[in-house]
Amino acid sequence: MPVMKGLLAPQNTFLDTIATRFDGTHSNFLLGNAQGHRGYPIVYCSDGFCELTGFVRTEVMQKNCSCRFLYGPGTNEHVAQGMEKALESKEEYQAEVQFYKKNGTSFWCLLDIVPIKNEKGEMVLFLFSFKDITDTHGKGHHSNEKRQSRKSGSSRLSEARRRGRTVLCHITSQFSRGGKNEVNLGGNMFEKPSLPEYKVAAVQKSRFILLHYSISKALWDWMILLATFYVAVTVPYNVCFTPYNELDTAARSTIVSDIAVEMLFILDIILNFRTTYVSQSGQVVYDSRSICIHYAATWFFVDLVAALPFDLLYAFNITVTSLVHLLKTVRLLRLLRLLQKLDRYSQYSAMVLTLLMSMFALLAHWMACIWYVIGRKEMERNHSNDWDIGWLHELGRRLETPYLNSTVGGPSVRSAYIASLYFTLSSLTSVGFGNVCANTDAEKIFSICTMLIGALMHAVVFGNVTAIIQRMYSRRSLYHTRMKDLKDFIRVHRLPQQLKQRMLEYFQTTWSVNNGIDANELLHDFPDELRADIAMHLNKDILQLPVFEGASRGCLRSLSLHIKTSFCAPGEYLIRQGDALHANYFVCSGSLEVLKDSMVLAILGKGDLIGSDLPGQDHVIKTNADVKALTYCDLQYISVKGLKEVLELYPEYASVFTADIHHNLTYNLREGSEAEVNTHAHTHTHTHTHIHTTEEETLGGTKAHKGGTHPPLVKLPTELLYY
């Protein structure tokens, strides 16, 4: 599997930014189209607003954002006129207003209207913030003293406005750019920050942040890998083969390289605090604080212990004990980092074989060190002159450098190490040749362990190298095969560079999301009963929509088998205007926008359903708008053909579905459905409303045309929204 770089395409995160900044205060807001002379339709409605008012999103979308559907007997007409004036002049507006929920219950809220600009400074959206102040409104009011009442009311309004302004400032504080001006609210001066722009946001990262997938980071990782192997070789050798009285001299001879390695490890810790990483959701994290927390919670302690600068003691001529030399073995913890990065190195076949052989040689080196220590300890324990059966005594006699009193003489350290390494390698790869053999009990026990480890190495590594590589690279082999086919297709048909780049990016992104696994193909051979249960679990979010509440369990199981998943990258079109509509889509994550003739008709988010009703049995449904992704979007969809097949099997549910689908579609894409949507917007007024919506306040703000044509929509050029 290739190294996952994360989801890197620029995204329009305006909707996520607004929702995130409201979190912790309130999330009751609307977005209205701010471009046009008359009429400002609602293009987005938050879940908090639906909970506050009792309306569902499909009832609010495309209504005029003057919110006359919330008016009632207690709504102040002066406030209503102030709202409309602010919309026409594209100015900010704040007021305390009494609105009415869908069930007729009144509530007081702090209304704050703020215009939103694009990157060119043009007003494109209105942000409507509704903060429920029913519990606090009217407290401290003295009806018998009008003057005091007016002061109290003015004070409460000023305080409420300040709270609302604080919320909006909190929302937009990190987006302050360009000029600033001051606004007088209730006698208090506030500095107005610039608002988040509706556009494709460039990645905001410090120049001191290192990308985890960059070439420089890859080269640095290879350098750290070599340093780790250096530590894994030199530390055990110095501890085992260098006598204690010579340790200081040996350490001073390699002090330059040892200190250089320690500095590399310390520098690596610093760089890890500034290196991006991929979150569990697949997003690349650039925030320095999040990076520090993630690293501190994962590998920081291991890296810190392995980077303790013991060799600086020699640099400052400090006398050390043998315990200090033993503590240097904690540097071997860096090998844990190597295992953690094996997946990154394993994408190259030659590198896998190199790493396997290196690990095998390193294991032989460690066992050679242990073999030598066993020989030395046997000599120290049996120091009599007539004891000479250890393997070191035997090696000394053959090299004509025998030991005297088990302490003086003997082969050189170089010869002893080569003999130890020869013995461990021959024991690991075969049963040995007998020229270096185990004589004492401790040596024989170690030899037995070495042979067992050698058998395991044969079974796991040497005897199954092909199987290991195939198992490690089966998925990646499929990835490279499909990528090669894609590149061959692009080359044969001579596709333009822009189209080629889109195809490659889409393929790589979808592969990183699903790892090349086709769920439908994977579940194809399972029994229908089991497949239906799995499908219902995977598609439980879409099956919980209100439109499916009247369906029986058997109907839901049949529907779940027709539901499939899809993925859309930022800037890609999910549906084109005028095309035949083949499916209804459910947004699992991300956000999209509905466009018609370069106008934004709706912004779709998580939980929205978009598609069409079923007008006739044999009618081809043509779409009336484009649907374009703003961010990375996970979608579930059910084909129109599959939906008709299920409804034919369950006719008792078909009538219910046909009646309810109009109320559950966030936006109806069927051609000719606009008049139905406008009629629904006229007739679905509040039962308690005494201030009726006129024809001028419908979508577009113009009077309805004769002959059933719909009023013109507000133009929101898409070329102004993106870089």
XYZ file of C-alpha atoms in Angstrom:
723
model
C 0.000 0.000 0.000
C 1.499 3.363 -0.968
C 2.311 5.835 1.749
C -0.858 7.769 2.551
C -0.263 11.457 2.075
C -3.710 12.402 3.336
C -6.451 14.432 1.644
C -4.578 17.393 0.188
C -6.920 19.080 -2.323
C -8.010 22.647 -1.400
C -11.508 22.667 0.089
C -14.242 25.250 0.597
C -14.526 24.900 4.373
C -16.737 27.942 4.922
C -19.649 25.852 6.219
C -17.441 23.813 8.563
C -15.769 26.978 9.856
C -19.072 28.639 10.729
C -20.429 25.506 12.426
C -17.200 24.964 14.386
C -17.001 28.553 15.637
C -20.603 28.480 16.843
C -19.931 25.295 18.831
C -20.091 26.011 22.539
C -22.335 29.081 22.178
C -25.225 28.178 19.880
C -25.577 26.725 16.394
C -28.799 28.380 15.240
C -28.006 30.062 11.946
C -29.122 30.434 8.342
C -27.260 31.364 5.177
C -29.040 33.448 2.557
C -28.070 34.434 -0.973
C -26.979 38.088 -0.797
C -26.639 38.763 -4.537
C -29.591 40.260 -6.374
C -31.844 43.267 -6.122
C -34.932 41.714 -4.571
C -35.459 38.465 -2.713
C -32.799 36.588 -0.784
C -33.507 32.823 -0.691
C -32.169 30.638 2.111
C -29.403 28.369 0.807
C -28.441 26.639 4.059
C -30.167 25.869 7.350
C -28.315 24.523 10.408
C -29.577 21.668 12.568
C -29.676 24.004 15.566
C -32.094 26.323 13.778
C -34.370 23.375 12.967
C -34.345 22.292 16.603
C -35.075 25.844 17.768
C -37.998 26.516 15.414
C -39.432 23.030 14.830
C -39.165 23.322 11.045
C -37.293 20.712 9.020
C -34.653 21.732 6.536
C -36.743 20.957 3.472
C -39.434 23.381 4.727
C -36.933 26.215 5.172
C -34.756 25.905 2.066
C -35.443 28.451 -0.688
C -37.764 30.559 1.488
C -37.018 34.253 1.719
C -34.440 34.864 4.427
C -36.541 37.682 5.897
C -37.998 34.734 7.857
C -41.653 35.790 7.615
C -42.593 32.153 8.202
C -41.497 32.774 11.819
C -43.674 35.874 12.259
C -46.695 35.935 14.539
C -48.999 38.315 16.422
C -46.216 39.499 18.722
C -43.626 40.151 16.023
C -42.682 43.799 15.877
C -43.362 45.196 12.402
C -40.708 47.847 12.961
C -38.102 45.105 13.448
C -39.346 43.332 10.315
C -38.905 46.519 8.289
C -35.443 46.974 9.770
C -34.478 43.467 8.658
C -35.657 44.063 5.111
C -33.865 47.405 4.987
C -30.640 45.775 6.172
C -30.983 43.104 3.484
C -31.548 45.647 0.742
C -28.610 47.802 1.860
C -26.430 44.740 2.682
C -25.638 46.056 6.130
C -25.314 44.478 9.537
C -28.372 44.441 11.749
C -29.037 43.429 15.367
C -32.298 43.305 17.272
C -34.279 41.427 19.864
C -37.327 39.966 18.145
C -40.221 37.702 19.051
C -40.616 34.772 16.653
C -42.957 31.786 16.618
C -42.105 28.108 16.276
C -43.888 25.735 13.944
C -46.199 24.599 16.754
C -47.177 28.203 17.539
C -45.010 28.663 20.618
C -43.397 32.085 20.786
C -39.779 32.661 21.714
C -37.485 35.661 21.987
C -34.173 35.620 20.202
C -31.236 37.893 19.561
C -31.100 38.272 15.776
C -27.806 39.226 14.178
C -27.472 39.663 10.394
C -23.940 39.790 8.984
C -23.006 40.017 5.265
C -20.387 37.537 3.996
C -17.905 38.478 1.273
C -15.948 36.413 -1.218
C -12.232 36.825 -1.893
C -12.958 39.759 -4.240
C -14.807 41.702 -1.581
C -18.287 41.190 -3.055
C -21.266 40.357 -0.836
C -22.406 36.816 -1.637
C -24.129 35.517 1.506
C -26.002 36.678 4.612
C -25.320 34.994 7.945
C -28.407 35.001 10.207
C -27.664 34.175 13.854
C -30.604 33.306 16.132
C -29.703 33.154 19.824
C -32.562 32.026 22.079
C -32.946 34.544 24.953
C -36.441 33.532 26.043
C -35.259 32.598 29.542
C -33.544 35.939 30.139
C -35.888 38.291 28.259
C -38.130 40.435 30.496
C -36.340 39.733 33.794
C -35.884 42.841 35.947
C -38.682 44.694 34.094
C -40.618 47.236 36.192
C -43.916 48.020 34.548
C -44.904 50.712 37.065
C -41.888 52.893 36.257
C -41.718 53.581 32.548
C -38.468 55.480 32.645
C -36.702 52.786 34.581
C -38.279 50.227 32.264
C -36.871 51.934 29.205
C -33.423 52.087 30.753
C -33.602 48.453 31.767
C -34.794 47.395 28.317
C -32.068 49.428 26.654
C -29.474 47.910 28.961
C -30.657 44.370 28.265
C -30.669 44.977 24.528
C -27.184 46.437 24.689
C -25.958 43.512 26.747
C -27.579 40.980 24.414
C -26.071 42.717 21.413
C -22.670 42.659 23.020
C -23.056 38.903 23.613
C -24.090 38.381 20.007
C -21.210 40.491 18.753
C -18.848 38.505 20.961
C -20.063 35.296 19.301
C -19.560 36.684 15.812
C -16.161 38.087 16.711
C -15.243 34.647 18.052
C -16.371 33.139 14.769
C -14.256 35.428 12.649
C -11.322 36.354 14.855
C -8.817 34.145 13.051
C -9.857 35.449 9.637
C -9.000 39.125 10.224
C -7.529 40.487 6.997
C -7.517 43.890 5.318
C -9.103 47.097 6.562
C -11.264 47.506 9.650
C -13.949 49.947 10.643
C -15.979 50.609 13.773
C -19.669 50.065 14.397
C -21.682 51.740 17.153
C -23.993 49.283 18.903
C -26.049 50.561 21.819
C -23.575 53.330 22.602
C -20.560 50.944 22.663
C -17.845 50.961 20.027
C -16.790 47.591 18.593
C -14.030 46.858 16.156
C -15.486 44.885 13.265
C -13.305 42.000 12.135
C -13.314 40.800 8.562
C -15.546 37.773 8.061
C -14.685 34.322 6.683
C -14.840 34.326 2.914
C -16.904 31.931 0.829
C -14.156 30.477 -1.350
C -11.790 27.569 -1.774
C -9.456 27.998 1.179
C -5.734 27.634 0.663
C -3.885 25.452 3.135
C -2.828 27.616 6.072
C 0.474 26.385 7.450
C 3.579 27.927 8.845
C 6.698 27.848 6.732
C 8.375 26.140 9.674
C 6.041 23.116 9.378
C 7.633 20.119 7.641
C 5.406 18.008 5.381
C 5.510 14.335 6.316
C 5.449 13.259 2.642
C 8.088 15.675 1.360
C 11.344 14.518 -0.219
C 13.410 16.255 2.451
C 11.544 14.359 5.195
C 12.095 11.067 3.348
C 15.844 11.749 3.090
C 15.937 12.663 6.768
C 14.186 9.412 7.683
C 16.786 7.421 5.764
C 19.544 9.252 7.618
C 17.882 8.444 10.954
C 17.537 4.820 9.818
C 21.281 4.582 9.171
C 21.988 6.221 12.532
C 19.706 3.707 14.233
C 21.587 0.799 12.680
C 24.864 2.396 13.753
C 23.631 2.515 17.342
C 22.297 -1.048 17.147
C 25.727 -2.281 16.065
C 28.140 -0.200 18.141
C 26.369 -0.130 21.519
C 26.202 -3.936 22.065
C 29.732 -4.334 20.701
C 31.233 -1.745 23.061
C 29.350 -3.152 26.053
C 30.340 -6.787 25.388
C 33.732 -6.818 23.631
C 35.508 -3.851 25.198
C 36.994 -4.508 28.665
C 35.920 -2.016 31.315
C 39.430 -0.659 31.787
C 39.541 0.150 28.084
C 36.010 1.457 27.766
C 37.032 5.042 28.309
C 39.678 4.862 25.564
C 37.338 3.100 23.153
C 34.584 5.586 23.826
C 36.895 8.513 23.215
C 37.978 7.033 19.865
C 34.377 7.103 18.567
C 33.253 10.166 20.474
C 32.797 12.267 17.321
C 30.500 9.788 15.588
C 28.612 8.997 18.798
C 27.923 12.650 19.579
C 26.912 13.228 15.942
C 24.349 10.427 16.216
C 23.026 11.822 19.503
C 22.645 15.243 17.925
C 20.765 13.676 15.017
C 18.359 11.990 17.427
C 17.803 15.229 19.364
C 17.262 17.156 16.127
C 14.830 14.455 15.000
C 12.763 15.042 18.139
C 12.620 18.763 17.366
C 11.588 18.096 13.751
C 8.880 15.659 14.840
C 7.284 18.495 16.792
C 7.007 20.399 13.495
C 6.059 17.572 11.103
C 2.541 17.090 9.809
C 0.666 13.832 10.217
C -2.477 12.183 8.852
C -5.427 12.037 11.232
C -7.801 9.101 11.489
C -10.232 10.882 9.178
C -7.554 11.131 6.486
C -6.998 14.875 6.808
C -3.460 16.255 6.953
C -2.965 18.102 10.255
C -0.966 21.331 9.907
C -1.755 22.920 13.268
C 1.422 23.083 15.357
C -0.399 22.585 18.660
C -2.175 19.452 17.419
C 1.109 18.135 16.046
C 2.852 18.615 19.398
C 0.052 16.893 21.309
C -0.017 13.969 18.878
C 3.754 13.436 19.002
C 3.927 13.816 22.787
C 1.214 11.174 23.159
C 2.862 8.661 20.813
C 6.639 8.433 20.254
C 8.101 11.351 22.196
C 9.023 9.398 25.344
C 10.712 6.593 23.394
C 12.681 9.049 21.273
C 13.663 11.099 24.324
C 15.038 8.126 26.232
C 16.921 6.908 23.165
C 18.477 10.346 22.634
C 19.980 10.850 26.117
C 23.469 12.293 25.435
C 25.685 9.889 27.443
C 28.696 10.544 25.203
C 28.849 14.174 26.297
C 30.267 12.818 29.571
C 33.399 11.789 27.676
C 33.546 15.111 25.881
C 33.784 16.912 29.242
C 36.305 14.356 30.680
C 33.876 13.122 33.320
C 34.685 9.762 34.892
C 31.906 7.261 34.268
C 31.026 3.872 35.715
C 30.085 0.660 33.960
C 26.430 1.397 34.666
C 26.583 4.384 32.326
C 27.786 2.137 29.505
C 24.947 -0.274 30.156
C 22.450 2.578 30.115
C 23.512 3.339 26.552
C 21.659 0.192 25.486
C 18.391 2.136 25.868
C 19.239 3.645 22.488
C 18.100 0.354 20.989
C 14.565 1.632 21.609
C 15.001 3.527 18.350
C 14.453 0.192 16.640
C 10.804 0.453 17.656
C 10.582 3.502 15.413
C 12.045 1.405 12.614
C 9.271 -1.162 13.029
C 6.723 1.670 13.039
C 8.067 2.929 9.697
C 8.427 -0.481 8.062
C 5.153 0.033 6.230
C 6.608 3.128 4.596
C 9.769 1.319 3.495
C 7.932 -1.839 2.472
C 6.537 -0.335 -0.723
C 9.827 -1.196 -2.446
C 10.588 -4.900 -2.961
C 14.365 -4.461 -2.948
C 14.147 -2.452 0.250
C 12.110 -5.147 1.963
C 14.751 -7.769 1.176
C 17.494 -5.397 2.309
C 15.735 -4.684 5.603
C 15.060 -8.379 6.222
C 18.682 -9.306 5.605
C 19.846 -6.368 7.711
C 17.638 -7.441 10.597
C 18.937 -11.000 10.257
C 22.551 -9.799 10.295
C 21.787 -7.538 13.259
C 20.306 -10.481 15.152
C 23.456 -12.505 14.416
C 25.565 -9.581 15.670
C 23.650 -9.389 18.959
C 23.912 -13.134 19.488
C 27.657 -12.978 18.747
C 28.012 -10.400 21.522
C 26.086 -12.659 23.913
C 28.186 -15.688 22.863
C 31.389 -13.830 23.690
C 30.042 -12.649 27.071
C 29.128 -16.257 27.940
C 32.709 -17.363 27.144
C 34.189 -14.595 29.287
C 31.890 -15.319 32.241
C 32.735 -19.027 32.068
C 36.433 -18.182 32.266
C 35.935 -15.816 35.208
C 33.895 -18.388 37.082
C 36.397 -21.220 36.459
C 39.725 -19.432 36.806
C 41.804 -22.447 37.808
C 44.817 -23.303 35.655
C 43.508 -26.742 34.688
C 40.165 -25.426 33.304
C 40.464 -24.918 29.555
C 37.347 -26.347 27.948
C 35.601 -23.095 27.058
C 35.300 -22.036 23.445
C 37.629 -19.077 24.029
C 40.340 -21.432 25.349
C 39.868 -23.627 22.306
C 40.106 -20.601 19.993
C 43.254 -19.401 21.772
C 44.985 -22.778 21.347
C 44.164 -22.899 17.626
C 45.427 -19.367 17.108
C 48.472 -20.100 19.306
C 47.518 -17.332 21.704
C 46.459 -19.327 24.796
C 45.094 -17.841 27.993
C 47.268 -17.774 31.104
C 45.365 -18.076 34.405
C 42.177 -17.327 32.416
C 43.004 -13.638 32.493
C 46.172 -12.973 30.505
C 46.719 -13.663 26.831
C 44.123 -15.134 24.543
C 43.038 -14.128 21.030
C 42.546 -10.507 20.108
C 39.161 -8.851 20.393
C 38.949 -8.703 16.598
C 39.558 -12.453 16.257
C 37.118 -13.234 19.070
C 34.360 -11.140 17.463
C 34.869 -12.711 14.038
C 34.756 -16.183 15.583
C 31.610 -15.325 17.551
C 29.865 -13.933 14.477
C 30.931 -16.953 12.444
C 29.496 -19.321 15.066
C 26.137 -17.524 15.375
C 25.679 -17.192 11.597
C 26.541 -20.846 10.994
C 24.196 -21.892 13.795
C 21.360 -19.708 12.513
C 21.665 -20.820 8.891
C 22.670 -24.469 9.511
C 23.793 -26.692 12.390
C 27.341 -25.354 12.428
C 30.611 -26.914 11.277
C 32.226 -27.904 14.596
C 35.376 -25.771 14.339
C 33.801 -23.409 16.892
C 31.644 -25.439 19.218
C 29.904 -25.308 22.579
C 31.631 -27.204 25.394
C 30.200 -25.984 28.694
C 26.590 -26.260 29.811
C 25.929 -22.547 29.386
C 27.412 -22.589 25.890
C 25.333 -25.623 24.933
C 22.128 -24.030 26.196
C 22.868 -20.904 24.188
C 23.633 -23.053 21.121
C 20.287 -24.795 21.478
C 18.501 -21.431 21.613
C 20.459 -20.244 18.586
C 19.445 -23.318 16.579
C 15.805 -22.846 17.515
C 15.959 -19.211 16.460
C 17.678 -20.290 13.244
C 14.888 -22.769 12.506
C 12.356 -20.040 13.082
C 14.257 -17.701 10.790
C 14.299 -20.375 8.091
C 10.570 -20.969 8.396
C 9.566 -17.321 8.646
C 12.079 -15.536 6.427
C 14.189 -17.666 4.112
C 11.685 -20.422 3.421
C 8.798 -18.020 2.813
C 10.353 -14.919 1.280
C 8.130 -15.217 -1.779
C 5.006 -15.742 0.301
C 5.889 -12.809 2.568
C 6.444 -10.479 -0.352
C 3.226 -11.566 -2.063
C 1.260 -11.103 1.136
C 2.783 -7.683 1.771
C 2.386 -6.476 -1.775
C -0.814 -8.095 -3.006
C -2.870 -4.953 -2.457
C -0.126 -2.666 -3.665
C 0.433 -4.888 -6.697
C -3.216 -4.420 -7.573
C -2.808 -0.679 -7.028
C 0.192 -0.480 -9.365
C -1.552 -2.658 -11.947
C -4.581 -0.399 -12.033
C -2.402 2.701 -11.996
C -0.383 1.357 -14.935
C -3.592 0.584 -16.838
C -4.817 4.096 -16.131
C -1.574 5.671 -17.340
C -1.590 3.478 -20.453
C -5.157 4.557 -21.146
C -4.179 8.216 -20.767
C -1.171 7.774 -23.053
C -3.016 5.829 -25.760
C -5.893 8.305 -25.934
C -3.640 11.369 -25.475
C -5.788 12.984 -22.831
C -5.002 16.621 -21.935
C -2.880 17.331 -18.872
C -5.730 18.799 -16.808
C -7.994 15.801 -17.403
C -5.086 13.455 -16.738
C -4.372 15.145 -13.405
C -8.018 14.926 -12.349
C -8.172 11.222 -13.182
C -4.962 10.392 -11.310
C -5.930 12.440 -8.246
C -9.404 10.914 -8.090
C -8.014 7.378 -8.401
C -5.363 7.911 -5.717
C -7.803 9.597 -3.335
C -10.506 6.956 -3.654
C -7.900 4.230 -3.247
C -6.612 5.811 -0.044
C -10.191 5.929 1.279
C -11.320 2.376 0.505
C -7.917 0.698 0.000
C -9.098 -0.627 -3.339
C -11.823 -2.778 -1.763
C -15.070 -3.021 -3.706
C -17.688 -3.819 -1.070
C -20.242 -4.979 -3.639
C -17.785 -7.383 -5.224
C -16.560 -8.566 -1.833
C -20.091 -9.387 -0.628
C -21.248 -10.833 -3.940
C -20.735 -14.475 -2.936
C -22.358 -14.165 0.482
C -25.907 -15.491 1.023
C -28.670 -12.961 0.348
C -29.809 -13.072 3.977
C -26.347 -12.259 5.316
C -25.724 -9.729 2.565
C -28.953 -7.916 3.429
C -28.020 -7.747 7.128
C -24.583 -6.372 6.279
C -26.076 -3.880 3.828
C -28.584 -2.651 6.417
C -25.791 -2.064 8.907
C -23.606 -0.236 6.378
C -26.508 1.911 5.150
C -28.295 2.515 8.450
C -27.905 6.305 8.197
C -29.824 6.658 4.948
C -32.418 4.068 5.976
C -33.239 6.147 9.063
C -34.514 9.044 6.939
C -38.177 9.963 7.551
C -39.096 8.946 4.004
C -38.350 5.303 4.898
C -40.223 5.262 8.212
C -43.296 3.678 6.643
C -41.353 0.866 4.987
C -41.475 -2.661 6.331
C -38.321 -4.472 7.346
C -38.443 -6.576 4.199
C -38.710 -3.431 2.092
C -35.742 -1.869 3.910
C -33.671 -4.998 3.357
C -34.457 -4.889 -0.362
C -33.616 -1.188 -0.510
C -30.317 -1.696 1.326
C -29.142 -4.141 -1.349
C -29.520 -1.382 -3.973
C -27.662 1.287 -1.977
C -24.081 1.927 -3.033
C -21.350 4.296 -1.885
C -19.624 7.026 -3.833
C -16.928 9.624 -3.305
C -16.543 13.109 -4.739
C -13.443 15.311 -4.620
C -13.552 19.125 -4.249
C -14.414 20.871 -7.500
C -15.843 17.743 -9.158
C -19.401 17.722 -10.481
C -21.655 15.022 -9.126
C -24.541 15.876 -11.457
C -24.703 18.057 -14.587
C -27.730 20.105 -15.571
C -29.790 18.465 -18.315
C -28.417 14.961 -17.740
C -30.680 12.026 -16.976
C -30.908 11.472 -13.228
C -30.020 7.889 -12.378
C -29.964 7.982 -8.572
C -30.931 9.824 -5.400
C -27.960 10.821 -3.233
C -27.542 11.021 0.541
C -24.668 13.151 1.895
C -22.778 11.238 4.600
C -20.031 13.838 5.039
C -18.729 16.944 3.326
C -20.621 19.727 1.588
C -21.847 20.392 -1.952
C -23.545 23.249 -3.749
C -26.454 23.216 -6.226
C -25.841 25.493 -9.217
C -28.014 26.646 -12.093
C -26.785 29.097 -14.696
C -23.919 30.101 -12.361
C -26.306 30.660 -9.447
C -26.042 28.962 -6.065
C -29.454 27.514 -5.278
C -28.570 25.488 -2.195
C -25.643 24.361 -0.076
C -25.866 20.737 0.982
C -24.278 19.242 4.082
C -24.271 16.067 6.116
C -27.694 14.399 6.273
C -29.162 16.062 3.176
C -31.024 14.077 0.515
C -30.877 15.255 -3.080
C -32.490 13.767 -6.133
C -36.009 13.592 -7.515
C -39.441 12.179 -6.998
C -40.775 9.539 -9.398
C -43.229 11.348 -11.723
C -44.054 8.465 -14.016
C -43.269 4.858 -14.760
C -41.500 5.404 -18.068
C -40.460 9.024 -17.790
C -36.788 9.932 -18.086
C -35.905 12.345 -15.280
C -33.826 15.270 -16.511
C -31.908 17.341 -13.966
C -32.530 21.082 -13.612
C -29.204 22.071 -11.974
C -25.590 21.131 -11.406
C -24.339 19.617 -8.159
C -20.691 20.378 -7.355
C -18.567 19.257 -4.413
C -17.086 21.936 -2.146
C -15.123 19.503 0.056
C -14.328 15.802 0.035
C -17.740 14.124 0.147
C -18.796 10.618 1.092
C -22.118 9.775 -0.523
C -24.623 6.950 -0.529
C -27.000 6.583 -3.439
C -29.820 4.371 -4.610
C -30.469 4.097 -8.321
C -33.821 5.180 -9.717
C -34.129 1.828 -11.455
C -33.508 -0.105 -8.241
C -35.908 2.144 -6.333
C -38.685 1.483 -8.862
C -38.063 -2.269 -8.643
C -38.426 -2.236 -4.848
C -41.567 -0.088 -4.991
C -43.105 -2.536 -7.462
C -42.442 -5.355 -4.976
C -43.992 -3.367 -2.119
C -46.954 -1.426 -3.610
C -48.349 -0.643 -0.149
C -45.269 1.458 0.538
C -45.048 2.972 -2.955
C -47.950 5.382 -2.329
C -46.461 6.459 1.006
C -43.064 7.037 -0.597
C -44.544 9.056 -3.459
C -46.376 11.324 -0.995
C -43.466 11.791 1.417
C -40.498 12.161 -0.915
C -41.399 15.824 -1.660
C -40.989 16.707 2.015
C -37.682 14.886 2.465
C -35.708 16.096 -0.529
C -33.480 18.987 0.437
C -33.506 19.972 -3.227
C -35.566 18.457 -6.058
C -33.490 18.112 -9.225
C -36.316 17.063 -11.550
C -37.068 19.447 -14.401
C -40.395 21.196 -13.902
C -40.329 20.825 -10.136
C -39.547 24.491 -9.409
C -43.193 25.515 -9.621
C -44.080 22.776 -7.166
C -41.377 23.961 -4.769
C -42.596 27.570 -4.991
C -46.201 26.522 -4.450
C -45.124 24.520 -1.413
C -43.245 27.558 -0.124
C -46.446 29.664 -0.434
C -48.854 27.229 1.159
C -46.658 25.956 4.000
C -47.037 29.005 6.189
C -47.333 29.017 9.960
C -50.816 28.352 11.362
C -50.455 31.225 13.833
C -48.995 33.732 11.389
C -51.012 36.955 11.112
C -48.517 38.746 8.892
C -48.981 36.863 5.599
C -46.278 36.345 3.018
C -46.997 38.296 -0.144
C -46.030 37.296 -3.622
C -43.203 39.838 -3.556
C -41.590 37.941 -0.616
C -41.413 34.575 -2.366
C -38.234 33.154 -3.930
C -36.629 35.839 -6.068
C -38.725 38.621 -4.484
C -40.741 39.203 -7.725
C -44.388 38.683 -8.419
C -45.354 35.285 -9.821
C -45.607 35.264 -13.557
C -48.675 34.120 -15.328
C -48.649 30.797 -17.116
C -46.939 29.006 -14.212
C -43.416 30.291 -14.801
C -41.264 30.841 -11.759
C -39.562 34.091 -10.739
C -35.879 34.584 -11.557
C -33.380 33.341 -8.975
C -30.652 35.376 -7.350
C -27.438 35.238 -9.333
C -24.336 34.057 -7.443
C -21.473 33.661 -9.963
C -19.397 30.624 -9.154
C -16.308 32.114 -10.718
C -16.201 34.508 -7.752
C -16.162 31.692 -5.230
C -12.970 29.858 -6.094
C -9.388 30.571 -6.816
